[in-house]
PDB file of C-alpha atoms in Angstrom:
ATOM      1  CA  UNK L   1      62.473 -98.918 147.821  1.00 40.00           C
ATOM      2  CA  UNK L   2      60.200-101.947 148.119  1.00 41.00           C
ATOM      3  CA  UNK L   3      57.299 -99.968 146.641  1.00 45.00           C
ATOM      4  CA  UNK L   4      59.489 -98.898 143.714  1.00 43.00           C
ATOM      5  CA  UNK L   5      60.572-102.486 143.081  1.00 40.00           C
ATOM      6  CA  UNK L   6      56.995-103.721 143.259  1.00 41.00           C
ATOM      7  CA  UNK L   7      55.893-101.020 140.827  1.00 40.00           C
ATOM      8  CA  UNK L   8      58.702-101.913 138.429  1.00 40.00           C
ATOM      9  CA  UNK L   9      57.659-105.554 138.592  1.00 39.00           C
ATOM     10  CA  UNK L  10      54.173-104.594 137.427  1.00 42.00           C
ATOM     11  CA  UNK L  11      55.392-102.694 134.372  1.00 41.00           C
ATOM     12  CA  UNK L  12      54.543-104.413 131.114  1.00 45.00           C
ATOM     13  CA  UNK L  13      57.248-104.877 128.474  1.00 51.00           C
ATOM     14  CA  UNK L  14      56.969-102.587 125.475  1.00 62.00           C
ATOM     15  CA  UNK L  15      55.329-104.311 122.527  1.00 85.00           C
ATOM     16  CA  UNK L  16      57.643-103.358 119.677  1.00 90.00           C
ATOM     17  CA  UNK L  17      56.164-105.605 116.996  1.00 95.00           C
ATOM     18  CA  UNK L  18      55.710-104.252 113.484  1.00 97.00           C
ATOM     19  CA  UNK L  19      52.078-104.771 112.447  1.00 98.00           C
ATOM     20  CA  UNK L  20      50.459-104.110 109.083  1.00 98.00           C
ATOM     21  CA  UNK L  21      46.648-104.018 108.927  1.00 98.00           C
ATOM     22  CA  UNK L  22      45.273-104.195 105.391  1.00 98.00           C
ATOM     23  CA  UNK L  23      41.758-102.752 105.459  1.00 96.00           C
ATOM     24  CA  UNK L  24      42.107-100.473 108.488  1.00 96.00           C
ATOM     25  CA  UNK L  25      39.815 -97.600 107.551  1.00 93.00           C
ATOM     26  CA  UNK L  26      36.785 -98.985 109.404  1.00 91.00           C
ATOM     27  CA  UNK L  27      35.306-101.913 111.332  1.00 90.00           C
ATOM     28  CA  UNK L  28      37.436-104.737 112.701  1.00 92.00           C
ATOM     29  CA  UNK L  29      40.570-103.614 110.870  1.00 95.00           C
ATOM     30  CA  UNK L  30      40.404-100.114 112.343  1.00 95.00           C
ATOM     31  CA  UNK L  31      39.817-101.392 115.870  1.00 95.00           C
ATOM     32  CA  UNK L  32      42.693-103.872 115.596  1.00 97.00           C
ATOM     33  CA  UNK L  33      45.086-101.226 114.265  1.00 97.00           C
ATOM     34  CA  UNK L  34      44.289 -98.823 117.079  1.00 95.00           C
ATOM     35  CA  UNK L  35      44.536-101.550 119.714  1.00 95.00           C
ATOM     36  CA  UNK L  36      48.062-102.396 118.547  1.00 97.00           C
ATOM     37  CA  UNK L  37      48.994 -98.705 118.532  1.00 96.00           C
ATOM     38  CA  UNK L  38      47.778 -98.428 122.131  1.00 95.00           C
ATOM     39  CA  UNK L  39      50.080-101.310 123.005  1.00 94.00           C
ATOM     40  CA  UNK L  40      53.104 -99.477 121.610  1.00 94.00           C
ATOM     41  CA  UNK L  41      53.478-101.399 118.350  1.00 96.00           C
ATOM     42  CA  UNK L  42      54.589 -99.796 115.124  1.00 97.00           C
ATOM     43  CA  UNK L  43      51.471-100.090 112.982  1.00 97.00           C
ATOM     44  CA  UNK L  44      50.758 -99.482 109.310  1.00 98.00           C
ATOM     45  CA  UNK L  45      47.147 -98.703 108.447  1.00 98.00           C
ATOM     46  CA  UNK L  46      46.183 -99.316 104.835  1.00 97.00           C
ATOM     47  CA  UNK L  47      42.932 -98.939 102.949  1.00 96.00           C
ATOM     48  CA  UNK L  48      41.139 -97.067 100.201  1.00 95.00           C
ATOM     49  CA  UNK L  49      40.056 -94.057 102.284  1.00 93.00           C
ATOM     50  CA  UNK L  50      43.175 -92.095 103.138  1.00 94.00           C
ATOM     51  CA  UNK L  51      41.396 -89.430 105.198  1.00 94.00           C
ATOM     52  CA  UNK L  52      39.913 -92.042 107.557  1.00 94.00           C
ATOM     53  CA  UNK L  53      43.271 -93.760 107.958  1.00 95.00           C
ATOM     54  CA  UNK L  54      44.998 -90.471 108.769  1.00 94.00           C
ATOM     55  CA  UNK L  55      42.327 -89.562 111.315  1.00 94.00           C
ATOM     56  CA  UNK L  56      42.649 -92.964 112.997  1.00 91.00           C
ATOM     57  CA  UNK L  57      46.445 -92.733 113.236  1.00 93.00           C
ATOM     58  CA  UNK L  58      46.871 -89.083 114.245  1.00 93.00           C
ATOM     59  CA  UNK L  59      47.171 -89.822 117.993  1.00 93.00           C
ATOM     60  CA  UNK L  60      50.290 -91.931 117.355  1.00 94.00           C
ATOM     61  CA  UNK L  61      52.374 -90.009 114.785  1.00 93.00           C
ATOM     62  CA  UNK L  62      55.657 -91.623 115.847  1.00 93.00           C
ATOM     63  CA  UNK L  63      54.410 -95.209 115.628  1.00 95.00           C
ATOM     64  CA  UNK L  64      51.970 -95.153 112.715  1.00 96.00           C
ATOM     65  CA  UNK L  65      52.305 -95.434 108.966  1.00 97.00           C
ATOM     66  CA  UNK L  66      49.439 -94.594 106.623  1.00 97.00           C
ATOM     67  CA  UNK L  67      49.232 -95.965 103.111  1.00 96.00           C
ATOM     68  CA  UNK L  68      46.319 -95.641 100.677  1.00 96.00           C
ATOM     69  CA  UNK L  69      45.831 -99.008  99.027  1.00 96.00           C
ATOM     70  CA  UNK L  70      43.068-100.614  96.963  1.00 97.00           C
ATOM     71  CA  UNK L  71      43.517-104.384  96.923  1.00 97.00           C
ATOM     72  CA  UNK L  72      41.199-104.718  93.922  1.00 96.00           C
ATOM     73  CA  UNK L  73      44.147-103.304  91.931  1.00 97.00           C
ATOM     74  CA  UNK L  74      46.352-106.276  92.788  1.00 97.00           C
ATOM     75  CA  UNK L  75      49.533-105.166  91.008  1.00 97.00           C
ATOM     76  CA  UNK L  76      49.624-101.695  92.532  1.00 98.00           C
ATOM     77  CA  UNK L  77      48.612-102.998  95.978  1.00 98.00           C
ATOM     78  CA  UNK L  78      51.301-105.685  95.952  1.00 98.00           C
ATOM     79  CA  UNK L  79      53.978-103.147  95.002  1.00 98.00           C
ATOM     80  CA  UNK L  80      52.727-100.785  97.719  1.00 98.00           C
ATOM     81  CA  UNK L  81      52.811-103.523 100.360  1.00 98.00           C
ATOM     82  CA  UNK L  82      56.383-104.454  99.425  1.00 98.00           C
ATOM     83  CA  UNK L  83      57.435-100.807  99.726  1.00 98.00           C
ATOM     84  CA  UNK L  84      55.665-100.500 103.072  1.00 98.00           C
ATOM     85  CA  UNK L  85      57.405-103.586 104.499  1.00 98.00           C
ATOM     86  CA  UNK L  86      60.735-102.144 103.373  1.00 97.00           C
ATOM     87  CA  UNK L  87      59.924 -98.746 104.896  1.00 97.00           C
ATOM     88  CA  UNK L  88      59.111-100.364 108.253  1.00 97.00           C
ATOM     89  CA  UNK L  89      62.278-102.444 108.207  1.00 96.00           C
ATOM     90  CA  UNK L  90      60.224-105.633 107.975  1.00 97.00           C
ATOM     91  CA  UNK L  91      56.948-106.886 109.435  1.00 98.00           C
ATOM     92  CA  UNK L  92      56.113-109.246 112.284  1.00 98.00           C
ATOM     93  CA  UNK L  93      52.353-109.487 111.722  1.00 98.00           C
ATOM     94  CA  UNK L  94      50.308-108.855 108.588  1.00 98.00           C
ATOM     95  CA  UNK L  95      46.534-108.819 109.086  1.00 98.00           C
ATOM     96  CA  UNK L  96      44.357-108.961 105.970  1.00 98.00           C
ATOM     97  CA  UNK L  97      41.012-107.470 106.952  1.00 96.00           C
ATOM     98  CA  UNK L  98      40.068-105.857 103.636  1.00 95.00           C
ATOM     99  CA  UNK L  99      36.895-107.272 102.183  1.00 93.00           C
ATOM    100  CA  UNK L 100      33.621-106.526 100.472  1.00 93.00           C
ATOM    101  CA  UNK L 101      30.332-108.250  99.699  1.00 91.00           C
ATOM    102  CA  UNK L 102      26.791-107.678  98.500  1.00 93.00           C
ATOM    103  CA  UNK L 103      23.356-109.162  98.842  1.00 92.00           C
ATOM    104  CA  UNK L 104      22.930-110.129  95.206  1.00 94.00           C
ATOM    105  CA  UNK L 105      19.779-112.146  94.568  1.00 93.00           C
ATOM    106  CA  UNK L 106      19.700-110.955  90.954  1.00 95.00           C
ATOM    107  CA  UNK L 107      23.262-112.179  90.320  1.00 95.00           C
ATOM    108  CA  UNK L 108      24.402-108.804  88.989  1.00 97.00           C
ATOM    109  CA  UNK L 109      27.850-109.540  87.596  1.00 97.00           C
ATOM    110  CA  UNK L 110      29.345-106.189  88.619  1.00 97.00           C
ATOM    111  CA  UNK L 111      28.749-107.043  92.292  1.00 97.00           C
ATOM    112  CA  UNK L 112      30.059-110.588  91.911  1.00 97.00           C
ATOM    113  CA  UNK L 113      33.151-109.353  90.073  1.00 98.00           C
ATOM    114  CA  UNK L 114      33.895-106.667  92.679  1.00 97.00           C
ATOM    115  CA  UNK L 115      33.670-109.253  95.453  1.00 97.00           C
ATOM    116  CA  UNK L 116      36.030-111.613  93.615  1.00 98.00           C
ATOM    117  CA  UNK L 117      38.491-108.811  92.804  1.00 97.00           C
ATOM    118  CA  UNK L 118      38.798-107.841  96.467  1.00 97.00           C
ATOM    119  CA  UNK L 119      38.207-111.034  98.460  1.00 98.00           C
ATOM    120  CA  UNK L 120      39.870-113.546  96.131  1.00 98.00           C
ATOM    121  CA  UNK L 121      42.456-111.905  93.871  1.00 98.00           C
ATOM    122  CA  UNK L 122      43.208-109.034  96.253  1.00 98.00           C
ATOM    123  CA  UNK L 123      43.469-111.292  99.275  1.00 98.00           C
ATOM    124  CA  UNK L 124      45.748-113.765  97.487  1.00 98.00           C
ATOM    125  CA  UNK L 125      48.012-110.958  96.246  1.00 98.00           C
ATOM    126  CA  UNK L 126      48.424-109.545  99.756  1.00 98.00           C
ATOM    127  CA  UNK L 127      48.946-112.974 101.316  1.00 98.00           C
ATOM    128  CA  UNK L 128      51.544-113.784  98.670  1.00 98.00           C
ATOM    129  CA  UNK L 129      53.604-110.669  99.403  1.00 98.00           C
ATOM    130  CA  UNK L 130      53.367-111.194 103.171  1.00 98.00           C
ATOM    131  CA  UNK L 131      54.298-114.885 103.041  1.00 98.00           C
ATOM    132  CA  UNK L 132      57.210-114.259 100.684  1.00 98.00           C
ATOM    133  CA  UNK L 133      58.570-111.743 103.195  1.00 98.00           C
ATOM    134  CA  UNK L 134      58.041-114.084 106.146  1.00 98.00           C
ATOM    135  CA  UNK L 135      59.718-116.959 104.327  1.00 98.00           C
ATOM    136  CA  UNK L 136      62.710-114.729 103.558  1.00 97.00           C
ATOM    137  CA  UNK L 137      63.123-113.771 107.214  1.00 96.00           C
ATOM    138  CA  UNK L 138      61.966-117.185 108.545  1.00 97.00           C
ATOM    139  CA  UNK L 139      59.582-115.546 110.994  1.00 97.00           C
ATOM    140  CA  UNK L 140      56.247-113.766 111.102  1.00 98.00           C
ATOM    141  CA  UNK L 141      52.501-114.234 111.401  1.00 98.00           C
ATOM    142  CA  UNK L 142      49.931-113.940 108.627  1.00 98.00           C
ATOM    143  CA  UNK L 143      46.359-113.352 109.793  1.00 98.00           C
ATOM    144  CA  UNK L 144      43.370-113.617 107.468  1.00 98.00           C
ATOM    145  CA  UNK L 145      39.877-112.441 108.453  1.00 97.00           C
ATOM    146  CA  UNK L 146      37.475-114.844 106.739  1.00 96.00           C
ATOM    147  CA  UNK L 147      33.843-115.517 107.749  1.00 93.00           C
ATOM    148  CA  UNK L 148      31.363-118.113 108.914  1.00 91.00           C
ATOM    149  CA  UNK L 149      29.766-117.382 105.521  1.00 91.00           C
ATOM    150  CA  UNK L 150      32.545-119.422 103.905  1.00 92.00           C
ATOM    151  CA  UNK L 151      31.322-122.686 105.408  1.00 92.00           C
ATOM    152  CA  UNK L 152      28.417-123.188 102.981  1.00 90.00           C
ATOM    153  CA  UNK L 153      27.028-121.715  99.785  1.00 90.00           C
ATOM    154  CA  UNK L 154      25.058-118.533 100.382  1.00 89.00           C
ATOM    155  CA  UNK L 155      21.895-118.146  98.306  1.00 90.00           C
ATOM    156  CA  UNK L 156      21.602-114.383  98.800  1.00 91.00           C
ATOM    157  CA  UNK L 157      25.293-113.483  98.255  1.00 92.00           C
ATOM    158  CA  UNK L 158      26.956-116.283  96.271  1.00 95.00           C
ATOM    159  CA  UNK L 159      30.311-114.651  95.522  1.00 97.00           C
ATOM    160  CA  UNK L 160      30.791-113.463  99.099  1.00 95.00           C
ATOM    161  CA  UNK L 161      30.415-116.903 100.681  1.00 95.00           C
ATOM    162  CA  UNK L 162      32.518-118.537  97.956  1.00 97.00           C
ATOM    163  CA  UNK L 163      35.256-115.902  98.329  1.00 97.00           C
ATOM    164  CA  UNK L 164      35.483-116.557 102.056  1.00 97.00           C
ATOM    165  CA  UNK L 165      35.771-120.295 101.388  1.00 97.00           C
ATOM    166  CA  UNK L 166      38.648-119.517  99.025  1.00 98.00           C
ATOM    167  CA  UNK L 167      40.377-117.500 101.727  1.00 98.00           C
ATOM    168  CA  UNK L 168      40.029-120.336 104.258  1.00 97.00           C
ATOM    169  CA  UNK L 169      41.407-122.865 101.802  1.00 98.00           C
ATOM    170  CA  UNK L 170      44.298-120.591 100.797  1.00 98.00           C
ATOM    171  CA  UNK L 171      45.289-119.976 104.407  1.00 98.00           C
ATOM    172  CA  UNK L 172      45.211-123.702 105.129  1.00 98.00           C
ATOM    173  CA  UNK L 173      47.482-124.345 102.153  1.00 98.00           C
ATOM    174  CA  UNK L 174      49.979-121.770 103.435  1.00 98.00           C
ATOM    175  CA  UNK L 175      49.794-123.320 106.909  1.00 98.00           C
ATOM    176  CA  UNK L 176      50.540-126.759 105.442  1.00 98.00           C
ATOM    177  CA  UNK L 177      53.492-125.266 103.566  1.00 97.00           C
ATOM    178  CA  UNK L 178      55.171-123.869 106.676  1.00 97.00           C
ATOM    179  CA  UNK L 179      54.353-127.036 108.619  1.00 97.00           C
ATOM    180  CA  UNK L 180      56.077-129.146 105.987  1.00 97.00           C
ATOM    181  CA  UNK L 181      59.065-126.800 106.092  1.00 97.00           C
ATOM    182  CA  UNK L 182      59.219-126.919 109.927  1.00 97.00           C
ATOM    183  CA  UNK L 183      59.122-123.131 109.796  1.00 97.00           C
ATOM    184  CA  UNK L 184      58.302-120.953 112.841  1.00 97.00           C
ATOM    185  CA  UNK L 185      55.918-118.838 110.704  1.00 98.00           C
ATOM    186  CA  UNK L 186      52.309-118.776 111.970  1.00 98.00           C
ATOM    187  CA  UNK L 187      49.256-118.671 109.704  1.00 98.00           C
ATOM    188  CA  UNK L 188      46.077-117.711 111.570  1.00 98.00           C
ATOM    189  CA  UNK L 189      42.514-117.807 110.269  1.00 98.00           C
ATOM    190  CA  UNK L 190      39.980-115.646 112.093  1.00 97.00           C
ATOM    191  CA  UNK L 191      36.421-116.702 111.241  1.00 96.00           C
ATOM    192  CA  UNK L 192      33.860-114.209 112.592  1.00 91.00           C
ATOM    193  CA  UNK L 193      30.133-114.596 112.760  1.00 85.00           C
ATOM    194  CA  UNK L 194      28.079-111.401 112.853  1.00 80.00           C
ATOM    195  CA  UNK L 195      29.995-108.321 113.991  1.00 80.00           C
ATOM    196  CA  UNK L 196      28.365-104.901 114.251  1.00 73.00           C
ATOM    197  CA  UNK L 197      30.038-103.275 111.234  1.00 68.00           C
ATOM    198  CA  UNK L 198      28.718-101.360 108.239  1.00 62.00           C
ATOM    199  CA  UNK L 199      29.200-104.420 106.014  1.00 59.00           C
ATOM    200  CA  UNK L 200      27.269-106.773 108.302  1.00 54.00           C
ATOM    201  CA  UNK L 201      24.503-104.249 108.987  1.00 51.00           C
ATOM    202  CA  UNK L 202      24.366-105.977 112.344  1.00 45.00           C
ATOM    203  CA  UNK L 203      21.246-104.474 113.937  1.00 46.00           C
ATOM    204  CA  UNK L 204      19.014-107.331 115.060  1.00 49.00           C
ATOM    205  CA  UNK L 205      21.230-110.119 113.782  1.00 58.00           C
ATOM    206  CA  UNK L 206      21.689-113.342 115.696  1.00 62.00           C
ATOM    207  CA  UNK L 207      24.540-113.242 118.230  1.00 71.00           C
ATOM    208  CA  UNK L 208      25.912-109.976 116.857  1.00 77.00           C
ATOM    209  CA  UNK L 209      29.130-108.874 118.621  1.00 81.00           C
ATOM    210  CA  UNK L 210      30.470-105.378 119.082  1.00 87.00           C
ATOM    211  CA  UNK L 211      33.556-104.447 117.084  1.00 90.00           C
ATOM    212  CA  UNK L 212      35.454-103.922 120.349  1.00 92.00           C
ATOM    213  CA  UNK L 213      34.614-107.392 121.678  1.00 91.00           C
ATOM    214  CA  UNK L 214      35.473-109.023 118.353  1.00 91.00           C
ATOM    215  CA  UNK L 215      38.808-107.202 118.111  1.00 93.00           C
ATOM    216  CA  UNK L 216      39.739-108.134 121.692  1.00 94.00           C
ATOM    217  CA  UNK L 217      39.144-111.833 120.987  1.00 94.00           C
ATOM    218  CA  UNK L 218      41.033-111.599 117.685  1.00 96.00           C
ATOM    219  CA  UNK L 219      44.016-109.962 119.409  1.00 96.00           C
ATOM    220  CA  UNK L 220      44.131-112.772 121.965  1.00 96.00           C
ATOM    221  CA  UNK L 221      44.033-115.395 119.237  1.00 97.00           C
ATOM    222  CA  UNK L 222      46.893-113.653 117.423  1.00 97.00           C
ATOM    223  CA  UNK L 223      48.963-113.337 120.615  1.00 96.00           C
ATOM    224  CA  UNK L 224      48.484-117.053 121.276  1.00 97.00           C
ATOM    225  CA  UNK L 225      49.474-117.853 117.677  1.00 97.00           C
ATOM    226  CA  UNK L 226      46.268-119.788 117.114  1.00 97.00           C
ATOM    227  CA  UNK L 227      45.777-121.567 113.792  1.00 97.00           C
ATOM    228  CA  UNK L 228      42.058-120.806 113.798  1.00 97.00           C
ATOM    229  CA  UNK L 229      39.549-118.945 115.938  1.00 96.00           C
ATOM    230  CA  UNK L 230      35.792-118.379 115.725  1.00 94.00           C
ATOM    231  CA  UNK L 231      34.730-114.856 116.723  1.00 90.00           C
ATOM    232  CA  UNK L 232      32.941-114.815 119.043  1.00 83.00           C
ATOM    233  CA  UNK L 233      33.711-118.246 120.452  1.00 82.00           C
ATOM    234  CA  UNK L 234      30.056-119.346 120.566  1.00 83.00           C
ATOM    235  CA  UNK L 235      30.010-119.384 116.735  1.00 81.00           C
ATOM    236  CA  UNK L 236      31.844-122.701 116.799  1.00 83.00           C
ATOM    237  CA  UNK L 237      28.441-124.238 117.650  1.00 83.00           C
ATOM    238  CA  UNK L 238      26.855-122.663 114.570  1.00 81.00           C
ATOM    239  CA  UNK L 239      29.799-123.772 112.440  1.00 81.00           C
ATOM    240  CA  UNK L 240      29.432-127.354 113.651  1.00 86.00           C
ATOM    241  CA  UNK L 241      25.708-127.344 112.790  1.00 83.00           C
ATOM    242  CA  UNK L 242      26.204-125.717 109.390  1.00 81.00           C
ATOM    243  CA  UNK L 243      28.743-128.319 108.329  1.00 85.00           C
ATOM    244  CA  UNK L 244      26.252-131.098 109.057  1.00 84.00           C
ATOM    245  CA  UNK L 245      23.192-129.617 107.315  1.00 83.00           C
ATOM    246  CA  UNK L 246      22.149-131.383 104.086  1.00 87.00           C
ATOM    247  CA  UNK L 247      21.553-129.098 101.096  1.00 86.00           C
ATOM    248  CA  UNK L 248      17.792-129.673 101.011  1.00 84.00           C
ATOM    249  CA  UNK L 249      17.479-128.468 104.603  1.00 83.00           C
ATOM    250  CA  UNK L 250      19.762-125.496 103.964  1.00 80.00           C
ATOM    251  CA  UNK L 251      17.551-124.497 101.011  1.00 83.00           C
ATOM    252  CA  UNK L 252      14.451-124.806 103.199  1.00 81.00           C
ATOM    253  CA  UNK L 253      16.012-122.583 105.869  1.00 76.00           C
ATOM    254  CA  UNK L 254      16.691-119.899 103.257  1.00 75.00           C
ATOM    255  CA  UNK L 255      13.135-120.170 101.997  1.00 65.00           C
ATOM    256  CA  UNK L 256      11.663-119.825 105.493  1.00 57.00           C
ATOM    257  CA  UNK L 257      13.956-116.847 106.211  1.00 53.00           C
TER     258      UNK L 257
END
């Protein structure tokens, strides 16, 4: 009997949160979605590539929702997200991980426009739907995956860095809103450095983290309802240095790179 009681005491409570991951077909978003499914959450995986989403969710048919969604089409994506929240009976956490970016030294407008459509307009549309829902139910957590790249202008990918700065600023504004309202809603910014994903092309990069390590630290930050977290934690040192660099020195560093 004592052994049974001890075993029961070690059992973890079921995590029944409803989680929506926007941009779950690969990289950090995929790893986060699967980690929440392993914990017993009801998880919606959204993204442009339906076949990858379905493959990722197939181990958890009872707890997973799959929805093809392209955030660059803001109207359709917003309507789809509203329908998904309704289908799930509400949402406790919405994670916006969808994003794109290009090295664009030639300033090709098509690449700049695509980045803005996804990372600025698409992000804002998704955040707007999620926050409207959370405000209606007076509870919830919005999580935005931004980037260290948003701290300063980026010579080689101007729209990408600027779009991440927009995301940071937008999340802060939403956080100020709920603070002023004395609302229990949490707004979390996750600011990664280099993570070994297809977008980062992480081979050989400085302090590159595995997707698994990054997702584990992000999950902890979400669980602790952090306002902001650098991923991995050592990137706070780089962030501190970047904020202090004068423009002439930043330009010289690009030139020497």
